[in-house]
Amino acid sequence: MAIHLDVQIATRDHSIPAESDFRRWAGGIQSPESGASACLRVVDREEARALNHQYRKVDKATNVLSFPASLPKGVDLHFLGDVVICAPLVAEEATRQGKDAHAHWAHLLVHGILHLQGYAHDEDDEAGEMEALETAILSQLGIPNPY
């Protein structure tokens, strides 16, 4: 089943993709749970830095953060959690890396949602699995391999 995405725009940056793009990209990610959902919050550099500092003890903005949901037992929701993407960093990275900005946004959203589903890239074998899955999902969405 495809993942439903709620979108919050908390930045004045006008270069971000349309909410429909975010929803389409999230819809390309399969979930074993019917009715799975997640929330995307697009933020400015200051909010990204504050969240990264508060939750990861790193005092700088980062491109994407994932916060898996921790729901109490008995709550029958399939909420995966929250993904936060920093708009100015995405634009800067796309330019610096010579990537299409929309493709970079799609990659970071897919990356963040896969983290919500328990995928990681701390170890080489985990990273390989996650990158292969990201590449497959993006390919199905018509987006080239980001690696």
Coordinates of N, CA and C in Angstrom, one line a residue:
M1 N 0.8 -1.2 0.0 CA 0.0 0.0 0.0 C 0.9 1.2 0.0
A2 N 0.4 2.3 -0.7 CA 1.2 3.5 -0.8 C 1.0 4.3 0.5
I3 N 2.0 5.2 0.8 CA 2.0 6.0 2.0 C 1.3 7.3 1.7
H4 N 0.4 7.7 2.6 CA -0.3 9.0 2.6 C 0.6 10.0 3.3
L5 N 0.7 11.2 2.7 CA 1.6 12.2 3.3 C 0.9 13.5 3.6
D6 N 1.0 13.9 4.8 CA 0.5 15.3 5.2 C 1.7 16.2 5.0
V7 N 1.5 17.4 4.5 CA 2.6 18.3 4.2 C 2.4 19.6 5.0
Q8 N 3.4 20.1 5.7 CA 3.4 21.3 6.4 C 4.6 22.2 5.8
I9 N 4.3 23.4 5.4 CA 5.3 24.3 4.8 C 5.5 25.4 5.9
A10 N 6.7 25.4 6.4 CA 7.1 26.3 7.5 C 8.3 27.2 7.1
T11 N 8.3 27.6 5.8 CA 9.3 28.4 5.3 C 8.7 29.3 4.3
R12 N 9.4 30.4 4.1 CA 9.0 31.4 3.0 C 9.7 31.1 1.7
D13 N 10.5 30.1 1.7 CA 11.2 29.7 0.4 C 10.2 29.3 -0.6
H14 N 10.3 30.0 -1.8 CA 9.3 29.7 -2.8 C 9.8 28.7 -3.9
S15 N 11.0 28.2 -3.7 CA 11.6 27.3 -4.7 C 11.3 25.8 -4.4
I16 N 10.4 25.6 -3.4 CA 10.1 24.2 -3.0 C 9.1 23.6 -4.0
P17 N 9.1 22.3 -4.1 CA 8.1 21.6 -5.0 C 6.7 21.8 -4.5
A18 N 5.7 21.5 -5.4 CA 4.3 21.6 -5.0 C 4.0 20.5 -4.0
E19 N 3.0 20.7 -3.2 CA 2.6 19.7 -2.2 C 2.2 18.4 -3.0
S20 N 1.6 18.6 -4.2 CA 1.2 17.4 -5.0 C 2.4 16.5 -5.4
D21 N 3.5 17.2 -5.6 CA 4.8 16.5 -5.9 C 5.2 15.6 -4.7
F22 N 5.2 16.2 -3.6 CA 5.6 15.5 -2.3 C 4.7 14.3 -2.1
R23 N 3.4 14.5 -2.3 CA 2.4 13.4 -2.1 C 2.6 12.3 -3.1
R24 N 2.9 12.7 -4.4 CA 3.2 11.7 -5.4 C 4.4 10.9 -5.1
W25 N 5.5 11.5 -4.7 CA 6.7 10.8 -4.4 C 6.5 9.9 -3.2
A26 N 5.8 10.3 -2.2 CA 5.5 9.5 -1.0 C 4.7 8.3 -1.4
G27 N 3.7 8.5 -2.4 CA 2.9 7.5 -2.8 C 3.6 6.4 -3.6
G28 N 4.8 6.7 -4.0 CA 5.6 5.7 -4.7 C 6.3 4.7 -3.8
I29 N 6.2 5.0 -2.5 CA 6.9 4.1 -1.5 C 5.8 3.2 -0.9
Q30 N 6.1 1.9 -0.9 CA 5.2 0.9 -0.4 C 5.4 0.7 1.1
S31 N 4.3 0.4 1.7 CA 4.3 0.1 3.1 C 3.5 -1.2 3.3
P32 N 4.0 -2.1 4.2 CA 3.3 -3.3 4.4 C 1.9 -3.1 5.2
E33 N 1.8 -1.9 5.8 CA 0.6 -1.6 6.5 C -0.4 -0.8 5.7
S34 N -1.6 -1.2 5.6 CA -2.6 -0.5 4.9 C -2.9 0.8 5.7
G35 N -3.0 1.9 5.0 CA -3.4 3.2 5.6 C -2.2 3.8 6.2
A36 N -1.0 3.5 5.9 CA 0.2 4.1 6.5 C 0.3 5.5 6.1
S37 N 0.7 6.4 7.0 CA 0.9 7.8 6.7 C 2.1 8.3 7.4
A38 N 2.5 9.5 6.9 CA 3.7 10.2 7.5 C 3.4 11.7 7.3
C39 N 4.2 12.5 8.0 CA 4.1 14.0 7.9 C 5.4 14.5 7.4
L40 N 5.4 15.4 6.5 CA 6.5 16.1 6.0 C 6.4 17.6 6.5
R41 N 7.5 18.1 7.0 CA 7.5 19.5 7.4 C 8.8 20.1 6.7
V42 N 8.5 21.1 5.9 CA 9.6 21.8 5.1 C 9.9 23.1 5.9
V43 N 11.2 23.2 6.3 CA 11.6 24.2 7.2 C 12.7 25.1 6.7
D44 N 13.0 26.2 7.4 CA 14.1 27.0 7.1 C 15.3 26.5 7.8
R45 N 16.5 27.2 7.6 CA 17.7 26.7 8.2 C 17.7 26.8 9.8
E46 N 17.0 27.8 10.3 CA 17.0 28.0 11.8 C 16.3 26.8 12.4
E47 N 15.1 26.5 11.9 CA 14.4 25.4 12.5 C 15.1 24.0 12.4
A48 N 15.7 23.8 11.2 CA 16.5 22.6 11.0 C 17.6 22.5 12.0
R49 N 18.3 23.6 12.2 CA 19.4 23.6 13.2 C 18.9 23.4 14.6
A50 N 17.8 24.0 15.0 CA 17.3 23.8 16.3 C 16.9 22.3 16.5
L51 N 16.2 21.7 15.6 CA 15.8 20.3 15.7 C 17.0 19.4 15.8
N52 N 18.0 19.6 14.9 CA 19.2 18.8 14.9 C 19.9 18.9 16.2
H53 N 20.0 20.1 16.7 CA 20.6 20.3 18.0 C 19.9 19.6 19.1
Q54 N 18.6 19.8 19.2 CA 17.8 19.3 20.2 C 17.8 17.7 20.2
Y55 N 17.6 17.1 19.1 CA 17.5 15.7 19.0 C 18.7 14.9 18.7
R56 N 19.7 15.5 18.1 CA 20.9 14.8 17.7 C 22.2 15.4 18.3
K57 N 22.0 16.5 19.0 CA 23.1 17.2 19.7 C 24.2 17.7 18.7
V58 N 23.7 18.0 17.5 CA 24.6 18.6 16.4 C 24.1 20.0 16.1
D59 N 25.0 21.0 16.4 CA 24.5 22.4 16.3 C 24.7 23.0 14.9
K60 N 24.0 22.4 13.9 CA 24.0 22.9 12.6 C 22.8 22.3 11.9
A61 N 22.4 23.0 10.9 CA 21.2 22.6 10.1 C 21.7 21.3 9.3
T62 N 20.7 20.5 9.0 CA 21.0 19.3 8.1 C 19.8 19.2 7.1
N63 N 20.1 18.5 6.0 CA 19.1 18.5 4.9 C 17.8 17.7 5.3
V64 N 17.9 16.6 6.0 CA 16.7 15.8 6.3 C 16.9 15.2 7.7
L65 N 15.8 15.2 8.4 CA 15.7 14.5 9.7 C 14.4 13.6 9.7
S66 N 14.5 12.5 10.3 CA 13.4 11.6 10.4 C 13.1 11.3 11.9
F67 N 11.8 11.4 12.3 CA 11.4 11.1 13.6 C 10.4 10.0 13.6
P68 N 10.8 8.7 13.8 CA 9.8 7.7 13.8 C 8.8 7.8 14.9
A69 N 7.5 7.5 14.6 CA 6.5 7.6 15.6 C 6.6 6.5 16.7
S70 N 6.3 6.9 17.9 CA 6.2 5.9 19.0 C 4.8 6.0 19.6
L71 N 3.9 5.2 19.0 CA 2.5 5.3 19.5 C 2.3 4.2 20.6
P72 N 1.4 4.6 21.5 CA 1.1 3.6 22.6 C 0.4 2.4 22.1
K73 N 0.6 1.3 22.8 CA -0.1 0.1 22.4 C -1.6 0.3 22.5
G74 N -2.2 -0.3 21.5 CA -3.7 -0.2 21.5 C -4.2 0.9 20.6
V75 N -3.2 1.8 20.1 CA -3.6 2.9 19.2 C -3.5 2.3 17.8
D76 N -4.7 2.2 17.1 CA -4.8 1.6 15.8 C -4.6 2.6 14.7
L77 N -3.4 3.2 14.7 CA -3.0 4.2 13.6 C -1.7 3.6 13.0
H78 N -1.6 3.8 11.7 CA -0.3 3.4 11.1 C 0.5 4.6 10.7
F79 N 0.7 5.5 11.7 CA 1.5 6.7 11.5 C 3.0 6.3 11.6
L80 N 3.7 6.5 10.6 CA 5.1 6.2 10.6 C 6.0 7.2 11.3
G81 N 5.6 8.5 11.2 CA 6.4 9.5 11.9 C 6.5 10.8 11.0
D82 N 7.5 11.6 11.4 CA 7.7 12.9 10.7 C 9.0 12.9 10.0
V83 N 9.0 13.6 8.8 CA 10.2 13.9 8.1 C 10.3 15.4 8.0
V84 N 11.5 15.9 8.3 CA 11.7 17.4 8.2 C 12.8 17.6 7.2
I85 N 12.5 18.5 6.2 CA 13.5 18.8 5.2 C 13.8 20.3 5.2
C86 N 15.1 20.7 5.2 CA 15.5 22.0 5.2 C 15.6 22.6 3.8
A87 N 14.7 23.5 3.4 CA 14.6 24.0 2.0 C 15.9 24.6 1.5
P88 N 16.5 25.6 2.3 CA 17.7 26.2 1.8 C 18.9 25.2 1.5
L89 N 19.0 24.2 2.4 CA 20.1 23.2 2.2 C 19.9 22.4 1.0
V90 N 18.6 22.0 0.7 CA 18.3 21.2 -0.5 C 18.7 22.0 -1.7
A91 N 18.4 23.3 -1.8 CA 18.7 24.1 -2.9 C 20.2 24.2 -3.1
E92 N 20.9 24.4 -2.0 CA 22.4 24.6 -2.0 C 23.1 23.3 -2.5
E93 N 22.6 22.2 -1.9 CA 23.2 20.9 -2.3 C 23.0 20.5 -3.7
A94 N 21.7 20.8 -4.2 CA 21.4 20.5 -5.6 C 22.4 21.3 -6.5
T95 N 22.5 22.5 -6.2 CA 23.4 23.4 -7.1 C 24.9 22.9 -7.0
R96 N 25.3 22.7 -5.8 CA 26.7 22.3 -5.5 C 27.0 20.9 -6.2
Q97 N 26.1 20.0 -6.1 CA 26.3 18.6 -6.6 C 25.8 18.5 -8.1
G98 N 25.3 19.6 -8.7 CA 24.9 19.5 -10.1 C 23.7 18.6 -10.3
K99 N 22.8 18.6 -9.4 CA 21.6 17.8 -9.4 C 20.4 18.6 -9.8
D100 N 19.4 18.0 -10.4 CA 18.1 18.6 -10.6 C 17.5 18.8 -9.2
A101 N 17.0 20.0 -8.9 CA 16.5 20.3 -7.6 C 15.3 19.4 -7.2
H102 N 14.4 19.2 -8.2 CA 13.2 18.4 -7.9 C 13.6 16.9 -7.6
A103 N 14.6 16.4 -8.3 CA 15.0 15.1 -8.1 C 15.7 15.0 -6.7
H104 N 16.4 16.0 -6.3 CA 17.0 16.0 -5.0 C 16.0 16.0 -3.9
W105 N 15.0 16.8 -4.1 CA 13.9 16.8 -3.1 C 13.2 15.5 -3.0
A106 N 12.9 14.8 -4.1 CA 12.3 13.5 -4.1 C 13.2 12.5 -3.4
H107 N 14.5 12.6 -3.7 CA 15.4 11.6 -3.0 C 15.4 11.8 -1.5
L108 N 15.5 13.0 -1.1 CA 15.5 13.3 0.4 C 14.2 12.8 1.1
L109 N 13.1 13.1 0.4 CA 11.8 12.6 1.0 C 11.8 11.1 1.1
V110 N 12.2 10.4 0.0 CA 12.2 8.9 0.0 C 13.2 8.5 1.1
H111 N 14.3 9.1 1.1 CA 15.3 8.7 2.2 C 14.7 8.8 3.6
G112 N 14.1 10.0 3.8 CA 13.5 10.2 5.2 C 12.4 9.2 5.5
I113 N 11.6 8.9 4.6 CA 10.5 7.9 4.8 C 11.0 6.5 5.0
L114 N 12.1 6.2 4.3 CA 12.7 4.8 4.5 C 13.2 4.7 5.9
H115 N 13.8 5.8 6.4 CA 14.3 5.8 7.8 C 13.1 5.6 8.8
L116 N 11.9 6.2 8.5 CA 10.7 5.9 9.3 C 10.3 4.5 9.3
Q117 N 10.6 3.8 8.2 CA 10.3 2.4 8.1 C 11.4 1.5 8.6
G118 N 12.4 2.1 9.2 CA 13.4 1.3 9.9 C 14.7 1.0 9.1
Y119 N 14.8 1.6 7.9 CA 16.0 1.4 7.2 C 17.1 2.3 7.7
A120 N 18.3 1.9 7.6 CA 19.4 2.7 8.1 C 20.6 2.6 7.2
H121 N 21.6 3.4 7.4 CA 22.8 3.4 6.5 C 24.1 3.5 7.3
D122 N 24.1 3.1 8.6 CA 25.2 3.2 9.5 C 26.3 2.2 9.1
E123 N 25.9 1.0 8.7 CA 26.8 -0.1 8.3 C 26.8 -0.2 6.7
D124 N 27.9 -0.7 6.1 CA 28.0 -0.8 4.7 C 26.8 -1.6 4.1
D125 N 26.5 -2.8 4.7 CA 25.5 -3.6 4.1 C 24.1 -2.9 4.2
E126 N 23.9 -2.2 5.3 CA 22.6 -1.5 5.5 C 22.5 -0.4 4.4
A127 N 23.6 0.3 4.3 CA 23.7 1.4 3.3 C 23.4 0.9 1.9
G128 N 24.0 -0.2 1.5 CA 23.8 -0.8 0.2 C 22.3 -1.1 0.0
E129 N 21.7 -1.7 1.0 CA 20.3 -2.1 0.9 C 19.4 -0.9 0.7
M130 N 19.7 0.1 1.6 CA 18.9 1.4 1.6 C 19.1 2.1 0.2
E131 N 20.3 2.2 -0.2 CA 20.5 2.9 -1.5 C 19.9 2.2 -2.7
A132 N 19.9 0.9 -2.7 CA 19.3 0.1 -3.8 C 17.8 0.4 -3.7
L133 N 17.2 0.4 -2.6 CA 15.7 0.6 -2.5 C 15.4 2.0 -2.9
E134 N 16.2 3.0 -2.4 CA 15.9 4.4 -2.9 C 16.0 4.5 -4.4
T135 N 17.0 3.9 -5.0 CA 17.2 4.0 -6.4 C 16.0 3.4 -7.1
A136 N 15.5 2.2 -6.7 CA 14.4 1.5 -7.3 C 13.1 2.4 -7.2
I137 N 12.9 2.9 -6.0 CA 11.7 3.8 -5.8 C 11.8 5.0 -6.7
L138 N 12.9 5.7 -6.7 CA 13.1 6.9 -7.6 C 12.9 6.5 -9.0
S139 N 13.5 5.4 -9.5 CA 13.4 5.0 -10.9 C 11.9 4.8 -11.3
Q140 N 11.1 4.2 -10.4 CA 9.7 4.0 -10.7 C 9.0 5.4 -10.8
L141 N 9.5 6.4 -10.1 CA 8.9 7.7 -10.2 C 9.5 8.5 -11.3
G142 N 10.4 7.9 -12.1 CA 11.0 8.6 -13.3 C 12.1 9.5 -12.9
I143 N 12.8 9.3 -11.7 CA 13.8 10.1 -11.3 C 15.1 9.3 -11.3
P144 N 16.2 9.9 -11.8 CA 17.5 9.1 -12.0 C 18.1 8.8 -10.7
N145 N 19.0 7.8 -10.8 CA 19.8 7.4 -9.6 C 20.6 8.6 -9.0
P146 N 20.3 8.8 -7.7 CA 21.0 10.0 -7.1 C 22.4 9.7 -6.7
Y147 N 22.9 8.5 -6.8 CA 24.2 8.1 -6.4 C 25.1 8.0 -7.7

